[in-house]
């Protein structure tokens, strides 16, 4: 039982990062029906920028939490500017093109960002320092533990998700986003500027990816120019799992996927008679995707067109 509780904690931490990235996918799809396959690379850029900032502040004498806060702010700024430029240069000219064109462009942007990151930061993996104290808290009534870093990740994720839901459902910008998702032409007649709203959607998604990048770097303790591909692909799986275009679905899909990987990976060897080990944990994500698409193609919560944003 202690092992199960520990894996649930690990799964929630992992799933919270998937959920943040999945929200970026689902917001963009909800507005312009585009799968931005370069979104995982935005996460990677956020992690590498955070690593650079932390390295630059290493001798400043600042406490770890302060360096993390500064690194997060810098990563958000860089990622939002980068995603704004990508939308304006790579996607906006293709907005009325056949759907295959922006899809291929997204893949090209993904490869371009990986290559540029490899040139700027070099291809070798880099250790990400532990910025928060190595403190562990025991879960009451069990032998499972949760670290301070995991607590920060979970708390930050809950706060960000709550703020995003408030933004989408309670603010003027959120109403404009929902109106643009419903019908951009009619929204434009009502005074909404669709181009601005679409750009803001990319900016918000990039900010979420930057936060997830720093979380992933702090959790794994290393960064590399290839670190965004697999989380990005799994986050896309999570978005489809919950219902692409549905904010609540992206959150649910991310958390479920994290739990499935953590719990399933721990018991994978026993389930397969030691044929498969924990290194094969990635198969759970795509098994779940195939199962959901077969039984419920619209995802667990379905696509709520009126609330897409």
Short mmCIF file of C-alpha atoms in Angstrom, two decimals:
data_model
loop_
_atom_site.label_atom_id
_atom_site.label_comp_id
_atom_site.label_asym_id
_atom_site.label_seq_id
_atom_site.Cartn_x
_atom_site.Cartn_y
_atom_site.Cartn_z
CA UNK A 1 0.00 0.00 0.00
CA UNK A 2 2.85 2.39 0.81
CA UNK A 3 4.28 1.79 -2.65
CA UNK A 4 0.93 2.51 -4.27
CA UNK A 5 0.52 5.78 -2.35
CA UNK A 6 4.06 6.80 -3.31
CA UNK A 7 3.36 6.12 -6.97
CA UNK A 8 0.11 8.10 -6.79
CA UNK A 9 2.10 11.09 -5.50
CA UNK A 10 4.69 10.66 -8.25
CA UNK A 11 1.92 10.31 -10.83
CA UNK A 12 0.16 13.48 -9.72
CA UNK A 13 3.44 15.43 -9.96
CA UNK A 14 4.16 14.04 -13.41
CA UNK A 15 0.56 14.49 -14.54
CA UNK A 16 0.49 18.11 -13.43
CA UNK A 17 3.33 18.89 -15.84
CA UNK A 18 1.57 17.05 -18.65
CA UNK A 19 -1.59 19.01 -17.86
CA UNK A 20 0.16 22.38 -18.17
CA UNK A 21 1.58 21.51 -21.58
CA UNK A 22 -1.68 19.87 -22.70
CA UNK A 23 -3.52 23.12 -21.94
CA UNK A 24 -1.29 24.87 -24.48
CA UNK A 25 -2.21 22.32 -27.13
CA UNK A 26 -5.92 22.45 -26.37
CA UNK A 27 -6.13 26.26 -26.22
CA UNK A 28 -4.53 26.69 -29.64
CA UNK A 29 -6.67 23.93 -31.13
CA UNK A 30 -9.78 25.46 -29.57
CA UNK A 31 -9.10 28.79 -31.27
CA UNK A 32 -7.78 27.89 -34.73
CA UNK A 33 -8.01 24.08 -34.97
CA UNK A 34 -4.21 23.76 -35.18
CA UNK A 35 -2.09 21.11 -33.48
CA UNK A 36 1.07 23.02 -32.59
CA UNK A 37 3.61 20.20 -32.57
CA UNK A 38 6.35 22.71 -31.74
CA UNK A 39 4.82 23.23 -28.30
CA UNK A 40 7.07 20.63 -26.68
CA UNK A 41 10.09 22.56 -27.88
CA UNK A 42 8.78 25.68 -26.13
CA UNK A 43 8.97 23.65 -22.92
CA UNK A 44 12.56 22.73 -23.80
CA UNK A 45 13.50 26.37 -24.40
CA UNK A 46 11.96 27.32 -21.06
CA UNK A 47 14.01 24.68 -19.27
CA UNK A 48 17.27 25.68 -20.98
CA UNK A 49 16.70 29.39 -20.36
CA UNK A 50 16.02 28.58 -16.70
CA UNK A 51 19.27 26.61 -16.54
CA UNK A 52 21.21 29.52 -18.06
CA UNK A 53 19.70 32.04 -15.63
CA UNK A 54 20.34 29.82 -12.62
CA UNK A 55 23.94 29.36 -13.76
CA UNK A 56 24.37 33.12 -14.14
CA UNK A 57 23.01 33.70 -10.63
CA UNK A 58 24.97 30.89 -9.00
CA UNK A 59 27.52 33.28 -7.45
CA UNK A 60 25.00 35.99 -6.58
CA UNK A 61 24.29 34.68 -3.10
CA UNK A 62 20.53 34.60 -3.70
CA UNK A 63 18.58 31.80 -2.00
CA UNK A 64 17.45 28.92 -4.18
CA UNK A 65 13.79 29.93 -4.24
CA UNK A 66 14.72 33.44 -5.41
CA UNK A 67 16.90 32.08 -8.22
CA UNK A 68 14.05 29.78 -9.24
CA UNK A 69 11.62 32.71 -9.31
CA UNK A 70 13.97 34.84 -11.42
CA UNK A 71 14.66 31.92 -13.76
CA UNK A 72 10.93 31.27 -14.13
CA UNK A 73 10.21 34.91 -15.01
CA UNK A 74 13.00 34.96 -17.61
CA UNK A 75 11.84 31.66 -19.10
CA UNK A 76 8.25 32.93 -19.38
CA UNK A 77 9.39 36.13 -21.12
CA UNK A 78 11.60 34.30 -23.62
CA UNK A 79 9.03 31.57 -24.36
CA UNK A 80 6.12 33.98 -24.81
CA UNK A 81 8.11 36.17 -27.20
CA UNK A 82 9.28 33.11 -29.10
CA UNK A 83 5.79 31.65 -29.46
CA UNK A 84 4.39 35.06 -30.45
CA UNK A 85 6.96 35.29 -33.24
CA UNK A 86 6.31 31.70 -34.35
CA UNK A 87 2.57 32.34 -34.61
CA UNK A 88 3.08 35.57 -36.51
CA UNK A 89 5.68 34.25 -38.98
CA UNK A 90 4.99 30.52 -39.35
CA UNK A 91 1.26 30.03 -38.69
CA UNK A 92 -0.61 33.26 -39.47
CA UNK A 93 0.20 33.27 -43.23
CA UNK A 94 -1.15 29.69 -43.43
CA UNK A 95 -4.35 30.29 -41.48
CA UNK A 96 -6.57 29.81 -44.56
CA UNK A 97 -4.37 27.15 -46.17
CA UNK A 98 -5.27 23.44 -46.23
CA UNK A 99 -4.83 21.87 -42.80
CA UNK A 100 -1.85 19.79 -43.89
CA UNK A 101 0.26 22.92 -44.54
CA UNK A 102 0.31 24.30 -40.97
CA UNK A 103 0.75 20.78 -39.62
CA UNK A 104 3.92 20.27 -41.67
CA UNK A 105 5.04 23.78 -40.72
CA UNK A 106 4.63 22.94 -37.02
CA UNK A 107 6.85 19.90 -37.43
CA UNK A 108 9.42 22.02 -39.26
CA UNK A 109 9.38 24.63 -36.49
CA UNK A 110 9.88 21.85 -33.94
CA UNK A 111 13.00 20.59 -35.73
CA UNK A 112 14.26 24.15 -36.19
CA UNK A 113 13.96 24.91 -32.47
CA UNK A 114 15.74 21.68 -31.56
CA UNK A 115 18.59 22.51 -33.92
CA UNK A 116 18.92 26.09 -32.69
CA UNK A 117 18.88 24.91 -29.07
CA UNK A 118 21.60 22.39 -29.86
CA UNK A 119 23.73 25.14 -31.42
CA UNK A 120 23.17 27.64 -28.59
CA UNK A 121 23.35 25.31 -25.59
CA UNK A 122 25.37 22.42 -27.10
CA UNK A 123 24.04 18.86 -27.38
CA UNK A 124 25.39 17.42 -24.13
CA UNK A 125 22.96 17.05 -21.17
CA UNK A 126 23.45 19.58 -18.38
CA UNK A 127 22.83 19.09 -14.67
CA UNK A 128 20.12 21.32 -13.24
CA UNK A 129 21.00 22.30 -9.65
CA UNK A 130 18.70 21.53 -6.76
CA UNK A 131 17.42 24.97 -5.77
CA UNK A 132 15.03 24.00 -2.99
CA UNK A 133 16.06 22.26 0.25
CA UNK A 134 16.06 18.46 0.12
CA UNK A 135 13.21 18.14 2.60
CA UNK A 136 10.85 15.18 2.70
CA UNK A 137 7.46 15.02 4.38
CA UNK A 138 5.93 11.70 5.35
CA UNK A 139 2.32 11.12 4.32
CA UNK A 140 0.21 10.57 7.41
CA UNK A 141 -0.66 6.93 7.98
CA UNK A 142 1.81 5.53 5.45
CA UNK A 143 5.48 5.22 4.66
CA UNK A 144 5.19 7.30 1.49
CA UNK A 145 7.00 10.64 1.31
CA UNK A 146 6.62 13.82 -0.70
CA UNK A 147 9.51 16.21 -1.27
CA UNK A 148 9.42 19.98 -1.01
CA UNK A 149 10.03 20.24 -4.77
CA UNK A 150 7.02 18.01 -5.44
CA UNK A 151 4.89 20.12 -3.09
CA UNK A 152 5.91 23.28 -4.93
CA UNK A 153 5.13 21.68 -8.31
CA UNK A 154 1.67 20.56 -7.19
CA UNK A 155 0.86 23.85 -5.48
CA UNK A 156 2.03 25.93 -8.43
CA UNK A 157 0.05 23.78 -10.84
CA UNK A 158 -3.18 24.13 -8.85
CA UNK A 159 -2.72 27.90 -8.64
CA UNK A 160 -2.01 28.22 -12.37
CA UNK A 161 -4.96 26.05 -13.39
CA UNK A 162 -7.30 28.02 -11.15
CA UNK A 163 -6.01 31.32 -12.57
CA UNK A 164 -6.43 30.04 -16.13
CA UNK A 165 -10.02 28.95 -15.54
CA UNK A 166 -10.75 32.36 -13.99
CA UNK A 167 -9.15 34.08 -16.97
CA UNK A 168 -11.15 32.11 -19.53
CA UNK A 169 -14.53 32.23 -17.80
CA UNK A 170 -14.50 35.50 -15.83
CA UNK A 171 -12.54 38.09 -17.81
CA UNK A 172 -13.09 40.16 -20.93
CA UNK A 173 -10.12 38.45 -22.61
CA UNK A 174 -11.59 35.04 -21.81
CA UNK A 175 -14.95 36.01 -23.33
CA UNK A 176 -13.17 37.23 -26.43
CA UNK A 177 -11.26 33.94 -26.63
CA UNK A 178 -14.45 31.92 -26.37
CA UNK A 179 -16.14 34.13 -28.97
CA UNK A 180 -13.21 33.72 -31.37
CA UNK A 181 -13.29 29.97 -30.86
CA UNK A 182 -17.02 29.93 -31.60
CA UNK A 183 -16.92 32.06 -34.76
CA UNK A 184 -14.00 34.41 -35.56
CA UNK A 185 -15.94 36.37 -38.20
CA UNK A 186 -18.90 37.09 -35.97
CA UNK A 187 -16.54 37.91 -33.09
CA UNK A 188 -14.78 40.44 -35.33
CA UNK A 189 -18.13 42.10 -36.07
CA UNK A 190 -18.66 42.46 -32.31
CA UNK A 191 -15.39 44.36 -31.90
CA UNK A 192 -13.10 41.45 -31.08
CA UNK A 193 -9.71 41.39 -32.82
CA UNK A 194 -9.19 37.71 -33.77
CA UNK A 195 -5.49 38.14 -34.64
CA UNK A 196 -4.77 39.65 -31.22
CA UNK A 197 -6.77 36.94 -29.43
CA UNK A 198 -4.97 34.18 -31.32
CA UNK A 199 -1.59 35.73 -30.49
CA UNK A 200 -2.58 35.97 -26.81
CA UNK A 201 -3.58 32.31 -26.85
CA UNK A 202 -0.12 31.37 -28.10
CA UNK A 203 1.45 33.64 -25.45
CA UNK A 204 -0.53 32.06 -22.61
CA UNK A 205 0.26 28.55 -23.86
CA UNK A 206 3.96 29.43 -24.03
CA UNK A 207 3.90 30.73 -20.44
CA UNK A 208 2.38 27.45 -19.26
CA UNK A 209 5.01 25.48 -21.19
CA UNK A 210 7.80 27.58 -19.63
CA UNK A 211 6.52 26.77 -16.14
CA UNK A 212 6.31 23.07 -17.05
CA UNK A 213 9.87 23.22 -18.43
CA UNK A 214 11.27 24.54 -15.18
CA UNK A 215 9.25 21.98 -13.23
CA UNK A 216 10.57 19.14 -15.37
CA UNK A 217 14.16 20.39 -15.06
CA UNK A 218 13.85 20.66 -11.28
CA UNK A 219 12.23 17.21 -11.04
CA UNK A 220 14.67 15.34 -13.31
CA UNK A 221 17.79 17.34 -12.43
CA UNK A 222 18.98 17.69 -16.03
CA UNK A 223 18.22 19.57 -19.24
CA UNK A 224 18.96 18.88 -22.90
CA UNK A 225 17.87 20.14 -26.31
CA UNK A 226 15.83 16.97 -26.86
CA UNK A 227 13.94 17.05 -23.57
CA UNK A 228 10.77 18.58 -25.03
CA UNK A 229 9.89 15.92 -27.60
CA UNK A 230 8.60 13.12 -25.36
CA UNK A 231 6.75 15.34 -22.82
CA UNK A 232 5.25 17.27 -25.71
CA UNK A 233 4.02 14.10 -27.38
CA UNK A 234 2.60 12.78 -24.12
CA UNK A 235 0.93 16.11 -23.38
CA UNK A 236 -0.71 15.97 -26.80
CA UNK A 237 -1.86 12.46 -25.91
CA UNK A 238 -3.26 13.82 -22.65
CA UNK A 239 -5.13 16.57 -24.50
CA UNK A 240 -6.69 14.03 -26.86
CA UNK A 241 -7.36 11.68 -23.95
CA UNK A 242 -9.40 14.29 -22.10
CA UNK A 243 -10.97 15.84 -25.18
CA UNK A 244 -9.00 18.15 -27.45
CA UNK A 245 -10.29 21.71 -27.19
CA UNK A 246 -11.62 21.15 -23.66
CA UNK A 247 -9.71 22.84 -20.81
CA UNK A 248 -11.04 20.53 -18.11
CA UNK A 249 -10.35 17.57 -20.39
CA UNK A 250 -6.71 18.60 -20.80
CA UNK A 251 -6.29 18.81 -17.02
CA UNK A 252 -8.00 15.46 -16.47
CA UNK A 253 -6.07 13.79 -19.30
CA UNK A 254 -2.73 15.03 -17.98
CA UNK A 255 -3.38 13.83 -14.43
CA UNK A 256 -4.72 10.46 -15.58
CA UNK A 257 -1.77 9.93 -17.88
CA UNK A 258 0.70 10.76 -15.11
CA UNK A 259 -1.02 8.37 -12.71
CA UNK A 260 -1.18 5.65 -15.35
CA UNK A 261 2.54 5.94 -16.09
CA UNK A 262 3.64 6.07 -12.46
CA UNK A 263 1.43 3.26 -11.18
CA UNK A 264 1.63 1.10 -14.29
CA UNK A 265 5.39 1.53 -14.60
CA UNK A 266 5.91 0.30 -11.05
CA UNK A 267 4.00 -2.90 -11.72
CA UNK A 268 4.92 -3.35 -15.38
CA UNK A 269 7.46 -6.08 -14.72
CA UNK A 270 5.00 -8.08 -12.62
CA UNK A 271 2.19 -7.62 -15.12
CA UNK A 272 4.30 -8.94 -18.01
CA UNK A 273 6.21 -11.65 -16.18
CA UNK A 274 9.41 -9.57 -16.24
CA UNK A 275 9.29 -9.44 -20.04
CA UNK A 276 8.98 -5.64 -19.94
CA UNK A 277 10.64 -3.43 -17.37
CA UNK A 278 10.04 0.11 -16.21
CA UNK A 279 11.96 1.40 -19.26
CA UNK A 280 8.87 0.54 -21.31
CA UNK A 281 6.56 2.78 -19.28
CA UNK A 282 5.93 5.03 -22.30
CA UNK A 283 3.71 2.37 -23.87
CA UNK A 284 0.97 3.14 -21.35
CA UNK A 285 0.39 6.60 -22.79
CA UNK A 286 -0.19 5.34 -26.30
CA UNK A 287 -2.14 2.27 -25.20
CA UNK A 288 -4.51 4.61 -23.36
CA UNK A 289 -4.72 6.87 -26.43
CA UNK A 290 -5.60 3.96 -28.73
CA UNK A 291 -8.19 2.66 -26.28
CA UNK A 292 -9.89 6.03 -25.80
CA UNK A 293 -9.89 6.86 -29.52
CA UNK A 294 -11.42 3.47 -30.23
CA UNK A 295 -14.16 3.63 -27.60
CA UNK A 296 -14.69 7.41 -27.36
CA UNK A 297 -13.06 9.34 -30.23
CA UNK A 298 -14.05 12.72 -28.76
CA UNK A 299 -12.11 12.03 -25.56
CA UNK A 300 -13.23 11.36 -22.00
CA UNK A 301 -15.01 14.70 -21.57
CA UNK A 302 -15.59 15.38 -25.25
CA UNK A 303 -14.96 18.61 -27.15
CA UNK A 304 -17.03 21.47 -25.81
CA UNK A 305 -17.00 23.81 -28.76
CA UNK A 306 -18.66 26.74 -27.02
CA UNK A 307 -16.10 26.75 -24.21
CA UNK A 308 -13.00 26.20 -26.29
CA UNK A 309 -10.30 28.74 -25.51
#
